[in-house]
C-alpha cells in the first residue's frame, strides 16, 4: 500500500513539445502505476520529481520546436532525474548530423548517420550489452530492445549500454542526473518496462 501511495504522489512529467510519441509512454507509465503529466510549461517541468523527454521525427525540426518554447534553455538546467528517449536522447548530445543540428550539449558526443552500406532506418529488435548503472538493474546482458533510428551516438565516456549494428554504438548514455536511451522502453516488452521502472526509482 505504501509503495502505491509513493507512486501516486510521484510527479512524472513528459515534455510535450510536438515531437514525441507521448501517448505510448503515458500508457507505459500507467501500467507501472504512475500517472504521466504532459506539459510544455517550464515551471511545471522544473517542479517534477522525474522528467521524460521523448522524441520522434527529424532532429532540426524537433529542435526548432524546443527553441520556440524556450525549453532548450530549461532542460539542461534540470536537477531531477531526466530520461531522454530515442530522438530525445540524440537532442541531448552536442550536435547531430541530421539537419546539421546543434543539440542541448548535455552528453559530450556528436550524433552521426549509420554507414551507407547499412540498411536504414535500423528498425526492430536488437541486443543491448555492457550494461552499467542502476538503470539496468535486473536486466540481462544481451537483452532485446526495440529501436527505430538512422543516426546514432558513438561510444563515449558517458556510454552506459551498447548496441551493435555494423558498429558498436551507445544505446544508452548517462551524465549526472541525465539519462538517455536510443531504444524505445515503452515498446520493448517486459525489459523496457523494467528499465522505465528503474528510472522512476532513481
mmCIF file of N, CA, C and O in Angstrom, residues 107-182:
data_model
loop_
_atom_site.group_PDB
_atom_site.id
_atom_site.type_symbol
_atom_site.label_atom_id
_atom_site.label_comp_id
_atom_site.label_asym_id
_atom_site.label_seq_id
_atom_site.Cartn_x
_atom_site.Cartn_y
_atom_site.Cartn_z
ATOM 1 N N UNK A 107 25.171 15.596 -23.183
ATOM 2 C CA UNK A 107 26.109 14.492 -23.411
ATOM 3 C C UNK A 107 27.187 14.957 -24.386
ATOM 4 O O UNK A 107 26.871 15.525 -25.440
ATOM 5 N N UNK A 108 28.436 14.704 -24.046
ATOM 6 C CA UNK A 108 29.566 15.208 -24.825
ATOM 7 C C UNK A 108 29.910 14.252 -25.972
ATOM 8 O O UNK A 108 30.942 13.589 -25.978
ATOM 9 N N UNK A 109 28.998 14.195 -26.944
ATOM 10 C CA UNK A 109 29.176 13.305 -28.093
ATOM 11 C C UNK A 109 28.334 13.854 -29.246
ATOM 12 O O UNK A 109 27.313 14.517 -29.023
ATOM 13 N N UNK A 110 28.793 13.627 -30.476
ATOM 14 C CA UNK A 110 28.054 14.045 -31.675
ATOM 15 C C UNK A 110 27.318 12.854 -32.276
ATOM 16 O O UNK A 110 27.849 11.743 -32.315
ATOM 17 N N UNK A 111 26.114 13.101 -32.763
ATOM 18 C CA UNK A 111 25.275 12.056 -33.362
ATOM 19 C C UNK A 111 25.531 12.012 -34.870
ATOM 20 O O UNK A 111 25.508 13.053 -35.529
ATOM 21 N N UNK A 112 25.794 10.819 -35.392
ATOM 22 C CA UNK A 112 26.155 10.671 -36.801
ATOM 23 C C UNK A 112 25.267 9.625 -37.490
ATOM 24 O O UNK A 112 24.582 8.845 -36.833
ATOM 25 N N UNK A 113 25.314 9.628 -38.823
ATOM 26 C CA UNK A 113 24.499 8.705 -39.625
ATOM 27 C C UNK A 113 25.197 7.349 -39.730
ATOM 28 O O UNK A 113 26.419 7.272 -39.798
ATOM 29 N N UNK A 114 24.396 6.279 -39.744
ATOM 30 C CA UNK A 114 24.969 4.953 -39.993
ATOM 31 C C UNK A 114 25.634 4.918 -41.369
ATOM 32 O O UNK A 114 25.256 5.667 -42.281
ATOM 33 N N UNK A 115 26.609 4.044 -41.513
ATOM 34 C CA UNK A 115 27.289 3.873 -42.803
ATOM 35 C C UNK A 115 26.267 3.596 -43.905
ATOM 36 O O UNK A 115 25.270 2.907 -43.684
ATOM 37 N N UNK A 116 26.559 4.101 -45.094
ATOM 38 C CA UNK A 116 25.620 3.952 -46.217
ATOM 39 C C UNK A 116 25.437 2.498 -46.648
ATOM 40 O O UNK A 116 24.482 2.155 -47.340
ATOM 41 N N UNK A 117 26.371 1.629 -46.265
ATOM 42 C CA UNK A 117 26.257 0.211 -46.620
ATOM 43 C C UNK A 117 25.181 -0.504 -45.786
ATOM 44 O O UNK A 117 24.752 -1.601 -46.132
ATOM 45 N N UNK A 118 24.754 0.126 -44.681
ATOM 46 C CA UNK A 118 23.747 -0.488 -43.804
ATOM 47 C C UNK A 118 22.345 -0.043 -44.197
ATOM 48 O O UNK A 118 22.139 1.089 -44.642
ATOM 49 N N UNK A 119 21.398 -0.941 -43.986
ATOM 50 C CA UNK A 119 20.002 -0.592 -44.253
ATOM 51 C C UNK A 119 19.509 0.323 -43.138
ATOM 52 O O UNK A 119 19.613 -0.004 -41.963
ATOM 53 N N UNK A 120 19.003 1.486 -43.531
ATOM 54 C CA UNK A 120 18.443 2.409 -42.533
ATOM 55 C C UNK A 120 17.024 2.807 -42.945
ATOM 56 O O UNK A 120 16.709 2.830 -44.127
ATOM 57 N N UNK A 121 16.160 3.142 -41.991
ATOM 58 C CA UNK A 121 16.481 3.123 -40.569
ATOM 59 C C UNK A 121 16.700 1.706 -40.021
ATOM 60 O O UNK A 121 16.237 0.738 -40.604
ATOM 61 N N UNK A 122 17.458 1.664 -38.932
ATOM 62 C CA UNK A 122 17.638 0.418 -38.173
ATOM 63 C C UNK A 122 16.341 0.204 -37.400
ATOM 64 O O UNK A 122 16.063 0.911 -36.443
ATOM 65 N N UNK A 123 15.533 -0.736 -37.857
ATOM 66 C CA UNK A 123 14.217 -0.962 -37.252
ATOM 67 C C UNK A 123 14.147 -2.374 -36.694
ATOM 68 O O UNK A 123 14.516 -3.326 -37.371
ATOM 69 N N UNK A 124 13.630 -2.485 -35.474
ATOM 70 C CA UNK A 124 13.352 -3.802 -34.918
ATOM 71 C C UNK A 124 14.097 -4.070 -33.624
ATOM 72 O O UNK A 124 14.575 -3.158 -32.949
ATOM 73 N N UNK A 125 14.201 -5.351 -33.297
ATOM 74 C CA UNK A 125 14.781 -5.777 -32.031
ATOM 75 C C UNK A 125 16.277 -5.972 -32.168
ATOM 76 O O UNK A 125 16.747 -6.525 -33.143
ATOM 77 N N UNK A 126 17.011 -5.494 -31.182
ATOM 78 C CA UNK A 126 18.457 -5.703 -31.144
ATOM 79 C C UNK A 126 18.865 -5.891 -29.684
ATOM 80 O O UNK A 126 18.124 -5.555 -28.766
ATOM 81 N N UNK A 127 20.068 -6.431 -29.491
ATOM 82 C CA UNK A 127 20.536 -6.733 -28.132
ATOM 83 C C UNK A 127 21.334 -5.567 -27.552
ATOM 84 O O UNK A 127 22.092 -4.925 -28.270
ATOM 85 N N UNK A 128 21.157 -5.346 -26.249
ATOM 86 C CA UNK A 128 21.985 -4.360 -25.549
ATOM 87 C C UNK A 128 23.008 -5.110 -24.688
ATOM 88 O O UNK A 128 22.739 -6.209 -24.213
ATOM 89 N N UNK A 129 24.165 -4.494 -24.521
ATOM 90 C CA UNK A 129 25.261 -5.174 -23.805
ATOM 91 C C UNK A 129 26.106 -4.156 -23.043
ATOM 92 O O UNK A 129 25.954 -2.945 -23.221
ATOM 93 N N UNK A 130 27.014 -4.703 -22.205
ATOM 94 C CA UNK A 130 27.907 -3.879 -21.380
ATOM 95 C C UNK A 130 27.118 -2.842 -20.596
ATOM 96 O O UNK A 130 27.383 -1.639 -20.634
ATOM 97 N N UNK A 131 26.116 -3.353 -19.881
ATOM 98 C CA UNK A 131 25.164 -2.509 -19.154
ATOM 99 C C UNK A 131 25.766 -1.988 -17.857
ATOM 100 O O UNK A 131 26.367 -2.728 -17.096
ATOM 101 N N UNK A 132 25.571 -0.695 -17.618
ATOM 102 C CA UNK A 132 26.085 -0.049 -16.405
ATOM 103 C C UNK A 132 24.976 0.776 -15.752
ATOM 104 O O UNK A 132 24.021 1.169 -16.426
ATOM 105 N N UNK A 133 25.141 1.066 -14.485
ATOM 106 C CA UNK A 133 24.274 1.906 -13.640
ATOM 107 C C UNK A 133 22.975 1.189 -13.267
ATOM 108 O O UNK A 133 22.600 0.167 -13.852
ATOM 109 N N UNK A 134 22.282 1.789 -12.299
ATOM 110 C CA UNK A 134 21.028 1.226 -11.779
ATOM 111 C C UNK A 134 19.900 1.225 -12.805
ATOM 112 O O UNK A 134 18.873 0.589 -12.589
ATOM 113 N N UNK A 135 20.077 1.962 -13.900
ATOM 114 C CA UNK A 135 19.039 1.970 -14.939
ATOM 115 C C UNK A 135 18.797 0.554 -15.467
ATOM 116 O O UNK A 135 17.685 0.218 -15.876
ATOM 117 N N UNK A 136 19.839 -0.279 -15.437
ATOM 118 C CA UNK A 136 19.736 -1.635 -15.992
ATOM 119 C C UNK A 136 19.728 -2.719 -14.911
ATOM 120 O O UNK A 136 20.007 -3.886 -15.204
ATOM 121 N N UNK A 137 19.376 -2.333 -13.694
ATOM 122 C CA UNK A 137 19.265 -3.321 -12.621
ATOM 123 C C UNK A 137 18.223 -4.380 -12.992
ATOM 124 O O UNK A 137 17.113 -4.059 -13.415
ATOM 125 N N UNK A 138 18.609 -5.648 -12.890
ATOM 126 C CA UNK A 138 17.675 -6.733 -13.206
ATOM 127 C C UNK A 138 17.540 -7.028 -14.691
ATOM 128 O O UNK A 138 16.743 -7.870 -15.093
ATOM 129 N N UNK A 139 18.321 -6.342 -15.526
ATOM 130 C CA UNK A 139 18.294 -6.561 -16.982
ATOM 131 C C UNK A 139 19.509 -7.400 -17.376
ATOM 132 O O UNK A 139 20.635 -7.107 -16.974
ATOM 133 N N UNK A 140 19.280 -8.447 -18.149
ATOM 134 C CA UNK A 140 20.359 -9.347 -18.551
ATOM 135 C C UNK A 140 21.186 -8.755 -19.688
ATOM 136 O O UNK A 140 20.659 -8.035 -20.541
ATOM 137 N N UNK A 141 22.486 -9.086 -19.682
ATOM 138 C CA UNK A 141 23.319 -8.785 -20.850
ATOM 139 C C UNK A 141 22.675 -9.453 -22.073
ATOM 140 O O UNK A 141 22.134 -10.547 -21.981
ATOM 141 N N UNK A 142 22.728 -8.767 -23.206
ATOM 142 C CA UNK A 142 22.174 -9.275 -24.467
ATOM 143 C C UNK A 142 20.637 -9.309 -24.471
ATOM 144 O O UNK A 142 20.021 -10.018 -25.266
ATOM 145 N N UNK A 143 20.023 -8.522 -23.595
ATOM 146 C CA UNK A 143 18.556 -8.412 -23.601
ATOM 147 C C UNK A 143 18.120 -7.701 -24.890
ATOM 148 O O UNK A 143 18.831 -6.852 -25.425
ATOM 149 N N UNK A 144 16.949 -8.061 -25.390
ATOM 150 C CA UNK A 144 16.429 -7.427 -26.611
ATOM 151 C C UNK A 144 15.632 -6.162 -26.281
ATOM 152 O O UNK A 144 14.852 -6.145 -25.330
ATOM 153 N N UNK A 145 15.853 -5.113 -27.083
ATOM 154 C CA UNK A 145 15.062 -3.887 -27.007
ATOM 155 C C UNK A 145 14.651 -3.482 -28.424
ATOM 156 O O UNK A 145 15.218 -3.971 -29.401
ATOM 157 N N UNK A 146 13.684 -2.573 -28.509
ATOM 158 C CA UNK A 146 13.140 -2.182 -29.808
ATOM 159 C C UNK A 146 13.662 -0.809 -30.220
ATOM 160 O O UNK A 146 13.599 0.156 -29.449
ATOM 161 N N UNK A 147 14.184 -0.735 -31.453
ATOM 162 C CA UNK A 147 14.785 0.504 -31.946
ATOM 163 C C UNK A 147 14.252 0.893 -33.310
ATOM 164 O O UNK A 147 13.896 0.024 -34.121
ATOM 165 N N UNK A 148 14.221 2.206 -33.581
ATOM 166 C CA UNK A 148 13.917 2.754 -34.909
ATOM 167 C C UNK A 148 14.771 4.004 -35.064
ATOM 168 O O UNK A 148 14.457 5.046 -34.495
ATOM 169 N N UNK A 149 15.881 3.925 -35.816
ATOM 170 C CA UNK A 149 16.712 5.126 -35.976
ATOM 171 C C UNK A 149 17.706 4.961 -37.126
ATOM 172 O O UNK A 149 18.100 3.858 -37.475
ATOM 173 N N UNK A 150 18.098 6.115 -37.700
ATOM 174 C CA UNK A 150 19.085 6.156 -38.784
ATOM 175 C C UNK A 150 20.383 6.814 -38.343
ATOM 176 O O UNK A 150 21.383 6.753 -39.051
ATOM 177 N N UNK A 151 20.350 7.468 -37.189
ATOM 178 C CA UNK A 151 21.516 8.166 -36.648
ATOM 179 C C UNK A 151 21.839 7.569 -35.284
ATOM 180 O O UNK A 151 20.961 7.028 -34.615
ATOM 181 N N UNK A 152 23.092 7.695 -34.870
ATOM 182 C CA UNK A 152 23.483 7.080 -33.597
ATOM 183 C C UNK A 152 24.539 7.919 -32.891
ATOM 184 O O UNK A 152 25.261 8.715 -33.519
ATOM 185 N N UNK A 153 24.639 7.721 -31.580
ATOM 186 C CA UNK A 153 25.700 8.329 -30.780
ATOM 187 C C UNK A 153 26.829 7.312 -30.645
ATOM 188 O O UNK A 153 26.607 6.209 -30.136
ATOM 189 N N UNK A 154 28.036 7.634 -31.094
ATOM 190 C CA UNK A 154 29.158 6.704 -30.937
ATOM 191 C C UNK A 154 29.439 6.422 -29.456
ATOM 192 O O UNK A 154 28.999 7.160 -28.571
ATOM 193 N N UNK A 155 30.172 5.361 -29.214
ATOM 194 C CA UNK A 155 30.576 5.021 -27.845
ATOM 195 C C UNK A 155 31.478 6.137 -27.307
ATOM 196 O O UNK A 155 32.358 6.633 -28.020
ATOM 197 N N UNK A 156 31.228 6.545 -26.061
ATOM 198 C CA UNK A 156 31.998 7.638 -25.449
ATOM 199 C C UNK A 156 32.103 7.380 -23.944
ATOM 200 O O UNK A 156 31.627 6.348 -23.445
ATOM 201 N N UNK A 157 32.680 8.302 -23.214
ATOM 202 C CA UNK A 157 32.884 8.111 -21.769
ATOM 203 C C UNK A 157 31.549 8.054 -21.011
ATOM 204 O O UNK A 157 31.506 7.574 -19.887
ATOM 205 N N UNK A 158 30.472 8.547 -21.607
ATOM 206 C CA UNK A 158 29.155 8.573 -20.935
ATOM 207 C C UNK A 158 28.257 7.398 -21.342
ATOM 208 O O UNK A 158 27.104 7.326 -20.928
ATOM 209 N N UNK A 159 28.795 6.484 -22.149
ATOM 210 C CA UNK A 159 28.036 5.312 -22.586
ATOM 211 C C UNK A 159 27.784 4.370 -21.407
ATOM 212 O O UNK A 159 28.708 4.016 -20.684
ATOM 213 N N UNK A 160 26.510 3.972 -21.220
ATOM 214 C CA UNK A 160 26.182 3.005 -20.157
ATOM 215 C C UNK A 160 25.546 1.731 -20.719
ATOM 216 O O UNK A 160 25.218 0.816 -19.976
ATOM 217 N N UNK A 161 25.370 1.668 -22.035
ATOM 218 C CA UNK A 161 24.935 0.437 -22.713
ATOM 219 C C UNK A 161 25.291 0.575 -24.190
ATOM 220 O O UNK A 161 25.312 1.686 -24.728
ATOM 221 N N UNK A 162 25.584 -0.557 -24.809
ATOM 222 C CA UNK A 162 25.967 -0.554 -26.224
ATOM 223 C C UNK A 162 25.054 -1.462 -27.034
ATOM 224 O O UNK A 162 24.440 -2.387 -26.499
ATOM 225 N N UNK A 163 25.006 -1.162 -28.320
ATOM 226 C CA UNK A 163 24.282 -1.974 -29.291
ATOM 227 C C UNK A 163 25.213 -2.140 -30.471
ATOM 228 O O UNK A 163 26.130 -1.324 -30.662
ATOM 229 N N UNK A 164 24.994 -3.153 -31.286
ATOM 230 C CA UNK A 164 25.832 -3.383 -32.454
ATOM 231 C C UNK A 164 24.947 -3.430 -33.700
ATOM 232 O O UNK A 164 24.061 -4.276 -33.808
ATOM 233 N N UNK A 165 25.193 -2.480 -34.613
ATOM 234 C CA UNK A 165 24.527 -2.513 -35.915
ATOM 235 C C UNK A 165 25.559 -2.035 -36.944
ATOM 236 O O UNK A 165 25.616 -0.866 -37.302
ATOM 237 N N UNK A 166 26.435 -2.945 -37.325
ATOM 238 C CA UNK A 166 27.536 -2.583 -38.218
ATOM 239 C C UNK A 166 28.652 -1.867 -37.486
ATOM 240 O O UNK A 166 29.772 -1.792 -37.954
ATOM 241 N N UNK A 167 28.339 -1.315 -36.327
ATOM 242 C CA UNK A 167 29.292 -0.613 -35.475
ATOM 243 C C UNK A 167 28.759 -0.694 -34.047
ATOM 244 O O UNK A 167 27.542 -0.741 -33.831
ATOM 245 N N UNK A 168 29.648 -0.738 -33.081
ATOM 246 C CA UNK A 168 29.236 -0.623 -31.681
ATOM 247 C C UNK A 168 28.866 0.827 -31.416
ATOM 248 O O UNK A 168 29.657 1.728 -31.711
ATOM 249 N N UNK A 169 27.679 1.074 -30.894
ATOM 250 C CA UNK A 169 27.277 2.454 -30.623
ATOM 251 C C UNK A 169 26.578 2.529 -29.257
ATOM 252 O O UNK A 169 26.297 1.505 -28.624
ATOM 253 N N UNK A 170 26.324 3.739 -28.798
ATOM 254 C CA UNK A 170 25.687 3.953 -27.491
ATOM 255 C C UNK A 170 24.186 3.726 -27.586
ATOM 256 O O UNK A 170 23.477 4.486 -28.260
ATOM 257 N N UNK A 171 23.702 2.688 -26.906
ATOM 258 C CA UNK A 171 22.248 2.524 -26.813
ATOM 259 C C UNK A 171 21.711 3.206 -25.563
ATOM 260 O O UNK A 171 20.512 3.371 -25.400
ATOM 261 N N UNK A 172 22.627 3.644 -24.670
ATOM 262 C CA UNK A 172 22.225 4.452 -23.515
ATOM 263 C C UNK A 172 23.404 5.296 -23.048
ATOM 264 O O UNK A 172 24.564 4.890 -23.170
ATOM 265 N N UNK A 173 23.075 6.481 -22.538
ATOM 266 C CA UNK A 173 24.070 7.432 -22.048
ATOM 267 C C UNK A 173 23.648 7.929 -20.668
ATOM 268 O O UNK A 173 22.451 7.953 -20.357
ATOM 269 N N UNK A 174 24.627 8.348 -19.875
ATOM 270 C CA UNK A 174 24.301 8.937 -18.566
ATOM 271 C C UNK A 174 25.361 9.942 -18.161
ATOM 272 O O UNK A 174 26.552 9.710 -18.310
ATOM 273 N N UNK A 175 24.904 11.085 -17.677
ATOM 274 C CA UNK A 175 25.781 12.097 -17.094
ATOM 275 C C UNK A 175 25.014 12.763 -15.959
ATOM 276 O O UNK A 175 23.961 13.363 -16.183
ATOM 277 N N UNK A 176 25.534 12.631 -14.762
ATOM 278 C CA UNK A 176 24.882 13.208 -13.574
ATOM 279 C C UNK A 176 23.429 12.719 -13.482
ATOM 280 O O UNK A 176 23.203 11.521 -13.486
ATOM 281 N N UNK A 177 22.469 13.634 -13.473
ATOM 282 C CA UNK A 177 21.047 13.270 -13.346
ATOM 283 C C UNK A 177 20.379 13.001 -14.700
ATOM 284 O O UNK A 177 19.178 12.728 -14.755
ATOM 285 N N UNK A 178 21.158 13.069 -15.767
ATOM 286 C CA UNK A 178 20.602 12.900 -17.120
ATOM 287 C C UNK A 178 20.887 11.499 -17.661
ATOM 288 O O UNK A 178 22.035 11.045 -17.649
ATOM 289 N N UNK A 179 19.841 10.859 -18.149
ATOM 290 C CA UNK A 179 19.933 9.539 -18.776
ATOM 291 C C UNK A 179 19.330 9.642 -20.181
ATOM 292 O O UNK A 179 18.412 10.428 -20.416
ATOM 293 N N UNK A 180 19.844 8.838 -21.082
ATOM 294 C CA UNK A 180 19.273 8.783 -22.419
ATOM 295 C C UNK A 180 19.307 7.361 -22.932
ATOM 296 O O UNK A 180 20.281 6.639 -22.690
ATOM 297 N N UNK A 181 18.240 6.953 -23.623
ATOM 298 C CA UNK A 181 18.209 5.624 -24.254
ATOM 299 C C UNK A 181 17.831 5.788 -25.720
ATOM 300 O O UNK A 181 16.912 6.536 -26.044
ATOM 301 N N UNK A 182 18.569 5.102 -26.600
ATOM 302 C CA UNK A 182 18.268 5.167 -28.024
ATOM 303 C C UNK A 182 17.036 4.322 -28.355
ATOM 304 O O UNK A 182 16.282 4.634 -29.253
#
